[in-house]
XYZ file of C-alpha atoms in Angstrom:
720
model
C -0.347 -0.228 0.213
C 1.441 3.902 -0.457
C 2.870 5.427 2.241
C 0.534 8.405 1.064
C -2.697 7.189 -0.132
C -4.773 6.244 2.860
C -6.501 2.968 1.891
C -8.748 1.092 4.784
C -8.345 -3.475 4.584
C -12.165 -2.786 5.880
C -12.560 -0.168 1.738
C -10.507 -2.892 0.137
C -12.870 -5.327 0.684
C -15.332 -3.852 0.092
C -14.056 -3.254 -3.294
C -13.133 -6.328 -4.016
C -16.234 -8.129 -2.507
C -19.123 -6.884 -4.757
C -17.134 -6.694 -7.279
C -16.048 -10.101 -9.992
C -14.771 -11.570 -12.560
C -11.290 -11.545 -9.635
C -9.255 -14.524 -8.148
C -7.873 -13.560 -4.459
C -6.085 -16.593 -3.445
C -4.086 -16.620 0.269
C -1.898 -18.984 2.357
C -1.203 -18.702 5.976
C 2.680 -17.479 6.562
C 4.287 -14.904 8.046
C 5.380 -12.451 5.463
C 5.173 -12.514 1.920
C 5.640 -10.074 -2.015
C 6.005 -8.243 -5.013
C 7.017 -6.359 -8.056
C 4.845 -3.710 -9.785
C 5.111 -2.972 -13.533
C 2.295 -0.688 -14.589
C 0.102 -1.697 -17.258
C -3.273 -1.290 -15.140
C -3.025 0.737 -11.849
C -3.443 -1.053 -8.770
C -6.210 0.421 -8.166
C -7.995 -0.859 -11.091
C -7.156 -4.238 -10.742
C -7.628 -4.480 -7.651
C -10.858 -3.143 -8.549
C -11.660 -6.057 -11.105
C -10.497 -8.981 -7.950
C -13.086 -10.894 -5.730
C -11.150 -11.819 -3.035
C -10.749 -15.612 -1.680
C -8.070 -14.287 0.875
C -5.490 -11.446 1.777
C -2.556 -12.445 -0.555
C -2.210 -13.608 -4.255
C -4.567 -11.750 -6.445
C -5.207 -12.163 -9.789
C -7.416 -10.324 -12.069
C -9.349 -10.477 -16.022
C -6.119 -8.285 -16.996
C -4.102 -11.682 -16.036
C -1.878 -8.639 -13.072
C -0.857 -10.082 -10.052
C -0.607 -8.643 -7.030
C 1.022 -9.972 -4.008
C 1.231 -8.401 -0.203
C 3.842 -8.918 1.448
C 3.136 -8.451 5.014
C 6.117 -8.362 6.615
C 7.584 -4.482 6.575
C 11.255 -3.628 4.267
C 14.461 -2.255 5.239
C 16.428 -3.128 3.078
C 16.726 -7.060 3.551
C 15.310 -7.277 0.157
C 11.704 -9.722 0.482
C 9.768 -7.204 -0.773
C 11.735 -8.790 -4.423
C 12.532 -12.284 -3.374
C 9.500 -13.325 -1.377
C 7.623 -12.596 -5.347
C 10.582 -14.320 -6.788
C 9.396 -17.347 -5.093
C 5.355 -17.321 -5.278
C 6.023 -16.492 -9.314
C 7.935 -19.450 -9.934
C 5.619 -21.540 -8.362
C 2.690 -19.659 -10.228
C 4.417 -19.477 -13.605
C 3.769 -16.554 -13.535
C 5.303 -14.126 -16.340
C 7.585 -11.470 -14.061
C 6.463 -8.530 -15.789
C 2.942 -9.087 -14.374
C 3.554 -9.092 -11.616
C 3.226 -6.326 -8.553
C 3.577 -6.160 -4.821
C 1.400 -3.853 -2.382
C 2.629 -3.058 1.470
C -0.083 -4.785 4.105
C -0.655 -3.195 6.584
C -0.928 -5.216 10.462
C -4.023 -7.571 10.574
C -3.432 -11.147 12.531
C -6.069 -12.697 12.053
C -4.427 -13.040 8.587
C -0.883 -12.644 8.567
C 1.028 -15.034 11.859
C 4.313 -12.933 12.207
C 4.017 -9.472 10.039
C 8.028 -7.877 11.245
C 11.463 -8.120 10.128
C 13.722 -8.736 13.119
C 16.203 -11.925 12.469
C 16.939 -12.771 9.647
C 14.013 -14.864 9.854
C 11.484 -14.203 7.225
C 13.048 -16.085 4.078
C 13.646 -18.737 6.180
C 10.274 -19.335 7.616
C 8.527 -18.151 4.378
C 9.909 -20.528 1.810
C 7.603 -23.062 1.701
C 3.758 -20.529 2.760
C 4.710 -18.483 -0.062
C 5.413 -21.684 -2.734
C 2.358 -23.375 -1.769
C 0.812 -19.787 -2.549
C 2.086 -19.986 -5.571
C 0.965 -23.759 -5.860
C -2.001 -22.927 -5.115
C -3.503 -20.717 -6.792
C -1.864 -22.272 -10.266
C -3.447 -26.147 -9.479
C -6.903 -23.966 -9.365
C -6.269 -22.489 -13.069
C -5.359 -25.102 -14.155
C -8.503 -26.842 -13.004
C -10.688 -24.148 -14.783
C -8.929 -23.993 -17.570
C -9.481 -27.875 -18.193
C -13.101 -27.092 -17.336
C -14.375 -24.720 -20.449
C -11.492 -26.665 -22.851
C -13.003 -29.655 -21.404
C -9.710 -31.999 -21.793
C -7.605 -33.181 -19.272
C -5.597 -31.444 -16.969
C -1.924 -32.981 -16.356
C -2.359 -32.365 -19.968
C -2.631 -28.689 -19.383
C 1.057 -26.243 -19.186
C 1.187 -23.332 -17.597
C 4.413 -20.510 -18.363
C 4.877 -17.173 -18.108
C 1.466 -16.161 -16.753
C -0.214 -18.759 -20.685
C -2.339 -21.416 -19.922
C -1.725 -23.807 -22.870
C -2.847 -27.080 -23.984
C -1.347 -28.927 -26.312
C -3.120 -31.222 -28.300
C -6.399 -28.676 -28.595
C -3.836 -25.568 -29.724
C -6.237 -23.840 -27.143
C -4.419 -20.576 -25.192
C -5.342 -18.302 -22.702
C -3.818 -15.945 -19.995
C -4.844 -16.162 -16.244
C -7.150 -13.780 -16.565
C -9.378 -15.654 -18.445
C -9.883 -18.332 -15.881
C -10.190 -16.676 -12.170
C -13.554 -16.853 -12.153
C -14.402 -20.178 -12.941
C -11.277 -21.516 -9.933
C -12.558 -18.719 -7.507
C -15.743 -21.568 -7.346
C -12.361 -24.266 -7.041
C -10.705 -25.817 -4.492
C -6.674 -26.807 -4.190
C -6.027 -30.278 -1.556
C -4.022 -29.455 0.805
C -0.975 -31.467 -0.167
C -0.245 -29.570 -3.080
C 2.919 -30.284 -5.567
C 5.457 -27.924 -5.586
C 8.200 -27.568 -9.093
C 11.366 -29.622 -8.949
C 14.167 -26.546 -7.820
C 15.623 -28.227 -11.212
C 12.559 -26.745 -12.554
C 13.324 -23.383 -11.565
C 13.960 -20.267 -13.368
C 12.863 -16.845 -11.456
C 13.924 -18.278 -7.811
C 17.870 -18.406 -8.681
C 18.400 -15.353 -11.775
C 19.323 -11.521 -11.020
C 16.448 -8.888 -10.045
C 16.159 -5.777 -9.601
C 15.325 -4.218 -5.888
C 11.053 -3.890 -6.800
C 11.103 -0.775 -5.026
C 14.433 0.469 -7.066
C 12.636 3.353 -9.911
C 10.376 5.031 -6.394
C 13.655 5.513 -4.687
C 15.971 6.429 -6.960
C 13.344 9.177 -8.306
C 12.580 10.043 -5.059
C 8.559 9.186 -4.674
C 7.367 8.678 -1.172
C 7.838 6.054 0.507
C 8.585 6.409 4.214
C 7.528 7.622 7.352
C 9.736 10.094 6.858
C 7.741 10.788 3.910
C 4.468 11.079 5.026
C 2.178 13.803 5.501
C -1.581 14.725 5.811
C -3.067 17.630 5.530
C -3.741 19.596 9.104
C -1.048 17.090 10.794
C 1.320 19.008 13.670
C 4.675 18.247 14.312
C 6.806 17.428 18.306
C 10.019 16.647 18.599
C 11.127 14.982 21.234
C 13.728 16.083 24.134
C 15.265 12.072 26.221
C 16.533 12.571 30.564
C 19.214 10.797 30.336
C 20.111 7.296 30.936
C 18.986 6.447 35.134
C 18.569 10.554 35.361
C 14.022 11.695 35.842
C 12.428 14.879 35.610
C 12.705 17.376 38.475
C 11.462 20.676 36.606
C 10.093 21.973 34.078
C 11.080 25.355 33.117
C 9.858 26.178 29.198
C 8.696 29.489 29.258
C 11.450 31.113 26.459
C 10.227 27.287 24.313
C 6.800 27.872 24.423
C 6.912 31.442 23.131
C 9.330 30.555 20.150
C 6.509 31.316 16.816
C 5.215 28.021 15.394
C 4.891 26.002 19.052
C 1.700 24.999 19.746
C 2.390 22.952 22.881
C 4.035 21.528 25.362
C 3.216 18.442 27.000
C 5.150 16.544 29.929
C 4.946 12.416 29.790
C 6.871 10.454 31.968
C 10.821 11.762 31.814
C 10.633 13.534 28.128
C 9.231 17.044 27.406
C 7.990 17.452 23.880
C 7.193 20.923 21.693
C 4.662 20.394 19.217
C 4.594 22.528 16.645
C 3.614 23.214 12.081
C 6.727 22.941 11.235
C 9.311 20.974 12.870
C 12.253 24.530 11.925
C 11.188 25.772 15.133
C 11.318 23.032 17.034
C 14.599 22.307 16.580
C 15.245 26.299 17.586
C 12.632 25.529 20.727
C 13.656 22.272 21.805
C 17.119 24.218 22.933
C 15.223 27.054 25.103
C 13.684 24.347 27.741
C 15.396 24.856 30.568
C 14.982 20.920 32.389
C 16.253 19.936 36.360
C 17.412 16.458 36.054
C 17.506 13.908 39.480
C 19.164 10.553 40.245
C 16.860 7.721 39.448
C 19.130 4.653 40.407
C 22.627 4.442 38.200
C 24.147 6.841 36.689
C 26.455 5.431 34.312
C 30.315 6.205 32.656
C 32.353 4.767 30.255
C 34.762 4.946 32.827
C 32.402 2.679 35.152
C 32.221 0.523 32.972
C 35.656 -0.654 32.536
C 35.559 -1.702 35.678
C 32.686 -3.221 36.377
C 33.669 -5.387 33.838
C 37.258 -6.347 36.115
C 35.448 -7.298 38.774
C 32.824 -9.093 37.078
C 35.108 -10.964 35.064
C 37.014 -12.257 36.968
C 34.679 -12.780 40.893
C 31.528 -12.501 39.288
C 28.689 -14.809 40.281
C 27.401 -16.390 36.730
C 25.317 -18.701 35.330
C 27.090 -21.988 33.669
C 25.626 -22.058 29.982
C 27.009 -25.297 28.586
C 29.769 -27.499 30.558
C 31.115 -31.043 29.025
C 34.061 -33.006 30.286
C 35.916 -32.999 33.279
C 37.463 -29.047 32.093
C 39.586 -28.147 35.625
C 41.553 -31.952 35.194
C 41.648 -30.870 31.380
C 43.523 -26.766 32.529
C 45.036 -28.484 35.760
C 47.138 -31.431 33.012
C 47.649 -29.028 30.068
C 50.554 -28.580 28.335
C 50.230 -24.902 27.701
C 47.226 -22.858 28.696
C 46.390 -19.875 26.128
C 44.735 -17.144 27.873
C 43.006 -13.722 26.648
C 40.116 -11.343 27.173
C 38.001 -9.030 24.255
C 35.963 -5.553 24.479
C 33.784 -4.605 22.990
C 32.025 -0.886 23.267
C 27.851 0.647 23.216
C 27.084 1.377 18.990
C 23.870 2.977 17.937
C 21.924 1.508 15.217
C 22.573 4.502 13.135
C 19.174 3.321 10.311
C 19.581 6.642 7.928
C 16.667 7.187 8.364
C 16.582 8.447 11.738
C 13.281 7.432 13.860
C 9.761 8.769 13.461
C 5.870 8.105 13.072
C 2.718 8.991 13.063
C -0.503 8.710 16.292
C -4.128 9.963 15.408
C -5.557 9.102 18.602
C -9.843 9.365 18.338
C -11.047 9.155 21.548
C -11.307 5.356 21.932
C -9.270 5.464 18.220
C -6.192 5.681 18.221
C -4.319 5.119 13.988
C -1.008 4.404 13.632
C 1.275 5.402 10.368
C 5.237 5.372 9.648
C 8.589 2.982 9.513
C 7.997 -0.400 12.313
C 9.092 -3.136 12.483
C 7.117 -5.084 14.940
C 3.724 -3.421 13.672
C 1.989 -5.296 16.544
C 4.193 -4.165 18.945
C 3.410 -0.796 17.575
C -0.494 -1.462 18.502
C -0.251 -3.622 21.315
C 1.880 -0.546 22.845
C -0.577 2.057 21.676
C -3.726 -0.057 22.561
C -1.915 0.231 26.453
C -0.977 3.976 27.266
C -4.952 4.665 25.776
C -6.207 1.458 27.916
C -8.358 0.175 24.791
C -9.046 -2.892 22.957
C -6.030 -3.663 20.675
C -8.010 -4.137 17.742
C -9.339 -0.426 17.665
C -5.497 0.245 16.511
C -4.804 0.522 13.155
C -1.360 -0.151 11.481
C -0.164 0.733 8.102
C 3.884 0.220 7.629
C 5.502 2.658 5.448
C 8.976 1.410 3.481
C 11.377 1.972 6.380
C 15.353 3.169 6.129
C 17.271 1.278 7.559
C 16.688 -0.171 11.050
C 19.422 -2.627 12.265
C 17.331 -3.774 15.144
C 16.388 -0.510 16.680
C 12.856 -0.610 15.093
C 12.503 -3.155 16.733
C 11.424 -0.561 20.092
C 8.399 0.853 20.266
C 9.829 3.435 22.306
C 9.033 6.815 19.285
C 5.743 5.114 18.910
C 5.372 5.365 22.622
C 6.311 9.378 22.220
C 3.633 10.287 19.068
C 0.552 8.165 21.129
C 1.407 9.877 24.265
C 1.441 14.115 22.405
C -1.471 12.725 19.662
C -3.594 12.094 23.329
C -2.405 14.605 24.853
C -3.256 17.572 22.187
C -6.072 15.544 20.574
C -5.002 16.010 17.511
C -2.507 13.983 14.718
C 0.768 14.253 16.053
C 3.678 13.254 13.464
C 6.657 12.829 15.806
C 9.946 12.473 13.851
C 13.633 12.148 16.546
C 17.052 14.594 14.217
C 20.122 12.632 14.157
C 21.427 13.483 17.270
C 18.028 12.689 18.682
C 18.738 9.036 17.064
C 22.747 8.373 18.509
C 21.485 9.627 22.417
C 18.309 8.188 22.232
C 19.036 4.137 23.817
C 19.004 0.999 22.314
C 21.926 0.238 21.497
C 24.440 -2.529 20.629
C 25.097 -3.854 24.840
C 28.410 -3.671 25.665
C 30.473 -6.556 26.744
C 33.806 -8.671 27.737
C 35.194 -11.694 27.261
C 38.025 -13.640 28.745
C 38.814 -17.480 26.615
C 41.314 -20.268 27.816
C 42.227 -23.032 25.696
C 44.017 -25.894 26.951
C 45.961 -27.920 25.268
C 48.467 -30.815 25.322
C 51.629 -31.701 24.440
C 50.648 -32.020 20.078
C 49.083 -29.302 20.435
C 45.209 -30.394 20.381
C 42.658 -28.552 22.134
C 42.017 -30.668 25.156
C 39.992 -27.765 27.410
C 37.787 -24.619 26.330
C 36.473 -22.005 29.091
C 34.927 -19.081 27.634
C 33.458 -16.211 30.361
C 31.062 -13.932 29.132
C 29.695 -10.110 31.071
C 27.694 -8.041 28.921
C 25.450 -4.202 29.698
C 21.740 -5.625 29.330
C 22.505 -8.420 27.376
C 20.470 -11.169 28.154
C 22.563 -14.245 27.338
C 26.045 -12.810 26.368
C 26.961 -16.433 24.472
C 26.092 -18.982 21.923
C 26.833 -22.008 24.003
C 25.629 -24.303 21.110
C 28.095 -22.891 18.705
C 31.343 -24.177 18.027
C 33.711 -24.866 19.006
C 31.399 -26.132 21.116
C 31.012 -30.080 19.995
C 34.596 -29.734 18.845
C 36.735 -29.904 22.750
C 36.041 -32.481 24.849
C 36.528 -30.357 27.841
C 34.333 -27.455 27.746
C 32.974 -24.630 30.300
C 31.004 -21.496 29.347
C 30.066 -19.268 31.500
C 27.508 -15.679 31.325
C 27.086 -12.967 33.299
C 24.397 -10.538 32.836
C 24.822 -6.751 34.283
C 21.993 -4.030 34.194
C 22.820 -0.808 32.730
C 20.838 2.197 33.176
C 21.500 2.362 30.233
C 19.110 0.958 26.905
C 19.626 -1.387 24.734
C 18.635 -3.802 21.767
C 19.164 -6.703 19.142
C 22.088 -5.000 17.035
C 22.218 -6.591 13.810
C 23.455 -9.674 14.419
C 22.778 -9.281 18.422
C 25.807 -10.477 20.114
C 27.585 -12.627 17.816
C 28.577 -9.537 15.870
C 31.330 -8.841 18.298
C 31.284 -12.554 19.572
C 32.387 -14.207 16.280
C 36.171 -11.442 16.763
C 37.031 -12.215 19.993
C 35.928 -16.379 19.327
C 37.942 -15.774 15.951
C 40.632 -13.824 16.719
C 40.848 -15.935 19.659
C 41.407 -20.089 18.180
C 44.104 -17.909 16.409
C 45.487 -17.119 19.297
C 45.208 -20.450 20.189
C 46.233 -22.016 16.803
C 49.659 -19.900 17.155
C 50.360 -21.490 20.355
C 49.635 -25.060 18.970
C 51.968 -23.603 15.543
C 49.290 -24.459 13.331
C 48.105 -22.746 10.528
C 44.495 -21.076 11.056
C 42.397 -23.036 8.454
C 44.239 -25.982 9.522
C 43.739 -25.951 13.353
C 39.187 -24.630 12.436
C 39.566 -27.543 10.123
C 40.731 -30.509 12.493
C 38.003 -29.075 15.095
C 35.204 -29.345 12.917
C 36.432 -32.990 11.890
C 36.431 -34.520 15.108
C 33.872 -32.768 16.032
C 32.115 -34.946 12.867
C 33.115 -37.849 13.934
C 33.192 -37.790 17.815
C 30.998 -34.910 18.481
C 30.289 -33.970 22.482
C 27.041 -33.425 23.396
C 24.620 -31.276 21.513
C 25.371 -29.316 18.131
C 24.016 -25.948 17.289
C 25.088 -26.168 13.969
C 26.677 -28.511 11.295
C 29.417 -29.587 11.050
C 29.775 -29.983 6.358
C 27.924 -26.838 6.419
C 30.677 -25.015 7.450
C 33.372 -27.331 6.314
C 32.735 -26.268 2.512
C 32.094 -22.722 3.136
C 36.009 -22.973 5.184
C 37.776 -24.733 2.581
C 36.125 -22.787 -0.013
C 37.306 -19.252 1.416
C 40.861 -20.891 1.398
C 40.362 -21.950 -2.354
C 38.661 -18.500 -3.165
C 41.922 -16.068 -1.506
C 44.748 -18.598 -2.463
C 44.995 -19.065 0.955
C 48.675 -18.727 2.540
C 50.265 -19.357 -1.888
C 50.014 -15.175 -2.404
C 53.257 -13.763 -0.513
C 52.254 -9.951 -2.231
C 49.666 -10.366 1.102
C 48.778 -10.932 4.283
C 45.942 -13.184 5.257
C 43.033 -13.557 7.885
C 40.923 -15.860 8.558
C 37.582 -15.394 10.638
C 34.029 -17.646 9.940
C 31.207 -17.988 11.582
C 27.425 -19.591 11.572
C 24.273 -17.470 12.607
C 21.411 -17.642 11.671
C 20.995 -20.684 9.963
C 23.693 -20.282 7.614
C 27.690 -20.519 7.361
C 30.368 -17.425 6.276
C 33.713 -17.941 5.698
C 35.584 -14.800 5.175
C 39.305 -14.124 4.259
C 41.538 -10.818 4.134
C 44.114 -9.286 2.308
C 46.540 -6.840 4.291
C 49.812 -6.231 1.870
C 52.747 -4.160 3.224
C 53.146 -0.482 1.756
C 56.096 1.562 3.203
C 55.917 0.556 6.221
C 51.793 0.229 6.902
C 49.639 -2.169 6.944
C 47.077 -1.423 3.579
C 44.084 -3.751 3.940
C 43.595 -4.273 -0.318
C 40.676 -7.597 -0.351
C 37.537 -9.063 1.556
C 36.863 -12.798 0.323
C 33.807 -14.110 1.464
C 32.024 -17.531 0.578
C 28.623 -18.019 1.950
C 25.988 -21.100 2.586
C 22.532 -19.928 2.870
C 21.230 -22.511 1.205
C 19.754 -22.023 -1.768
C 19.995 -17.760 -3.803
C 16.647 -17.130 -3.793
C 17.829 -13.934 -5.937
C 21.572 -13.403 -6.595
C 21.178 -9.991 -7.163
C 19.729 -8.940 -3.520
C 22.230 -11.514 -1.989
C 25.449 -10.547 -3.638
C 24.372 -6.893 -1.528
C 23.005 -8.115 1.381
C 26.782 -9.123 1.850
C 28.585 -6.848 0.299
C 26.318 -4.603 3.057
C 27.345 -7.511 5.831
C 30.871 -7.075 5.355
C 31.169 -3.556 5.355
C 28.897 -2.868 8.303
C 31.159 -5.687 10.684
C 34.790 -3.606 9.590
C 33.044 -0.159 10.440
C 31.686 -0.883 13.394
C 35.073 -2.863 14.301
C 37.349 -0.189 13.125
C 35.847 3.085 13.595
C 32.911 3.125 15.811
C 32.751 3.968 20.278
C 29.901 4.955 22.066
C 30.714 6.680 25.194
C 29.055 8.330 28.940
C 29.415 10.848 31.512
C 26.950 10.948 33.153
C 24.870 8.913 31.621
C 24.895 10.868 28.637
C 26.610 10.003 25.016
C 29.746 11.972 24.477
C 29.176 11.203 20.674
C 26.412 13.093 19.494
C 26.719 13.214 15.739
C 28.384 11.864 13.081
C 31.093 14.246 13.295
C 32.601 12.221 16.776
C 30.723 9.436 15.645
C 32.424 8.196 13.389
C 31.420 5.836 11.068
C 33.120 4.057 8.131
C 33.628 5.999 4.488
C 32.797 4.902 0.721
C 37.306 5.402 0.085
C 37.491 2.614 2.250
C 36.314 0.340 1.618
C 38.053 -2.496 -0.268
C 37.667 -4.634 -2.801
C 34.810 -7.785 -1.830
C 34.902 -10.912 -3.721
C 31.521 -12.968 -2.943
C 31.183 -17.234 -3.328
C 27.142 -18.715 -2.513
C 27.646 -22.677 -2.103
C 24.841 -24.390 -3.736
C 24.530 -26.225 -0.876
C 20.650 -27.976 -1.746
C 19.040 -27.189 1.423
C 16.601 -24.621 1.600
C 16.586 -20.785 2.304
C 18.554 -19.363 5.208
C 19.022 -16.665 6.705
C 21.132 -13.816 4.275
C 20.344 -10.099 6.232
C 23.088 -10.610 9.497
C 25.338 -13.639 8.839
C 27.686 -11.741 6.768
C 29.054 -9.334 9.516
C 30.095 -11.608 12.385
C 32.858 -13.090 10.718
C 34.464 -9.303 9.401
C 36.266 -8.117 12.607
C 38.185 -11.442 13.073
C 39.370 -11.597 9.457
C 40.656 -8.401 9.567
C 42.448 -8.375 13.520
C 43.737 -11.981 11.961
C 45.296 -10.619 9.401
C 46.259 -7.070 10.933
C 47.870 -10.157 13.168
C 49.644 -12.077 10.353
C 51.455 -8.482 9.565
C 51.976 -6.979 12.491
C 52.303 -8.689 14.973
C 49.781 -7.411 17.428
C 46.764 -8.197 18.204
C 43.761 -6.197 18.628
C 41.605 -7.686 21.510
C 39.427 -3.810 21.547
C 37.035 -2.392 18.898
C 37.186 -0.071 17.637
C 40.676 -0.738 16.481
C 41.702 2.579 15.877
C 40.935 3.135 19.268
C 43.708 0.769 20.921
C 47.252 1.318 21.882
C 48.695 -1.306 20.000
C 47.869 1.277 16.806
C 48.898 3.800 18.029
C 51.844 4.150 16.538
C 50.738 2.389 12.597
C 48.185 3.928 9.753
C 46.161 1.233 8.548
C 45.207 2.400 5.138
C 42.032 1.273 3.214
C 42.378 1.047 -0.399
C 40.263 -0.170 -2.928
C 41.315 -2.126 -6.629
């Protein structure tokens, strides 16, 4: 649905239910969608369609429309989902288009975007939706032509019967098909016969994006709505008093609203709001711990050594393994808080109207937005509607609903429709960060350099479980102890792209290189030896597929010419997350005494690749994101207030710093698994291990550029 053209579900059903001549077939899936080619307008297509369900629509013109329940934030489901449906339907791709569905928990099961789970969950559902439609269309054609259904073929939206030389497009049979029922055990295509899945397809919203069509929450406008900006309390503080006199005196300010620990200025336009917000005089007082980054250093040091830990995994006799070891390797790794920094800062529209509420904007979790509004207003959830716009990024930040809360509170207070907008400094200082974490690793080696014992203790700030206890190398070592400590911080945290593994992978993979060095073994061979043990003699539960991990390790070593290129020093890393496997090799050359990152080679096993174009973009984007945050980005606090408030001090990677990236995908025959996040975790480890290979300096904290080991050298990035 177009973000600026409000059409209610009731209106749509009213149109579809009173018209005839179309087919609307659905399947209860967590997500679905499709692209657009303008022949008839979408409104014309829908006006001719008869509603069977809310997913797949075919009009008498032969146009196919698929509703997409899941929010689109750049992970490409709005292109890949319709490819799956169109594949089984045998549709003409040029006659397929997509509409964003509004929230409807009666019709959709999992209307959210997060955890790289949309395609793995919806894969079979999407296929069945297309296959079901094709089945009844064939049945309708067979009845119309009086020929056996098994003699009918379908290709690119055309239904044919060779024996009678009859042919017609989908739209000619939708009326008859609407009266028919498909079996529950519908037959799906053999993967070898796919003609759309596995082909490169451009983003279905590409034209709208590059021509500047209003699609995002920030684009949304409604006549008569007010704008609002919010000043939030520092972490660990609460409002003591508010002097809003000067702010109210700014021309264009309609009201100042205090709610909870926040103060909002409300007006006709955003420019007066920026001015008025700076004129607010707010006094705060402590409300719990008021923390600074210097406090966190002390907290980490104490807890990592003396804290009471939760045992997440224990295999074998760890104490005996370490007491009998020929050598023990120990290291600690630490990462800072990070902001999500989506290109589009948080924003949301709310209109509270008595016992009803209308919400419009970018959210990864529309039902959470609805439930949040209902809770604030004390009304039934079904009285809240949510329209989803395209999201200008999220990375986990829009899983929360704090910006929705603000819009609802303010709309209720001023009795008017309100759009809340965060500026960049609000976005960086407004909380819900990646948790800061510290890890201590220990490895016990016998005389042959075999790792016989492994310990990991994680301490995280509001991180929950900061470990992934069933991931590699668990299962490959006889004696394992993995422990977790969660510290409750006043600084709010949230899932950040590839939660926990975004740093844990770097720390684990860097430490494994340290252990390989102590064992006198090549880093790749050391990992393959461990994986061989996990395959042939696993210990305890395995949370990963050993063969798939071996596959990406061996392929990455081959594609990168591991150990054979004397012009560069190389670093290796491999990780499993979100059901997928990614191995990476970083190449660094020493130029005039400076380590220069030349290239990153990545091999991914994410099962079947639905759209090579989108998959390539996801892997490259994950690498750039992982590299940039590992190398440059830090968020520190002074008395509950972030020191880095904008991009002049919050350092992100720049385009000129992106090296050559070479991507490869393994076709292992598995159904699609996650791809939005898995390429990020291995990147930091590959680069850090390459830096060590080139300089002999081990980097155990992020960002790299702030470590003392890095203080007298410069890492340069060069493109091919």
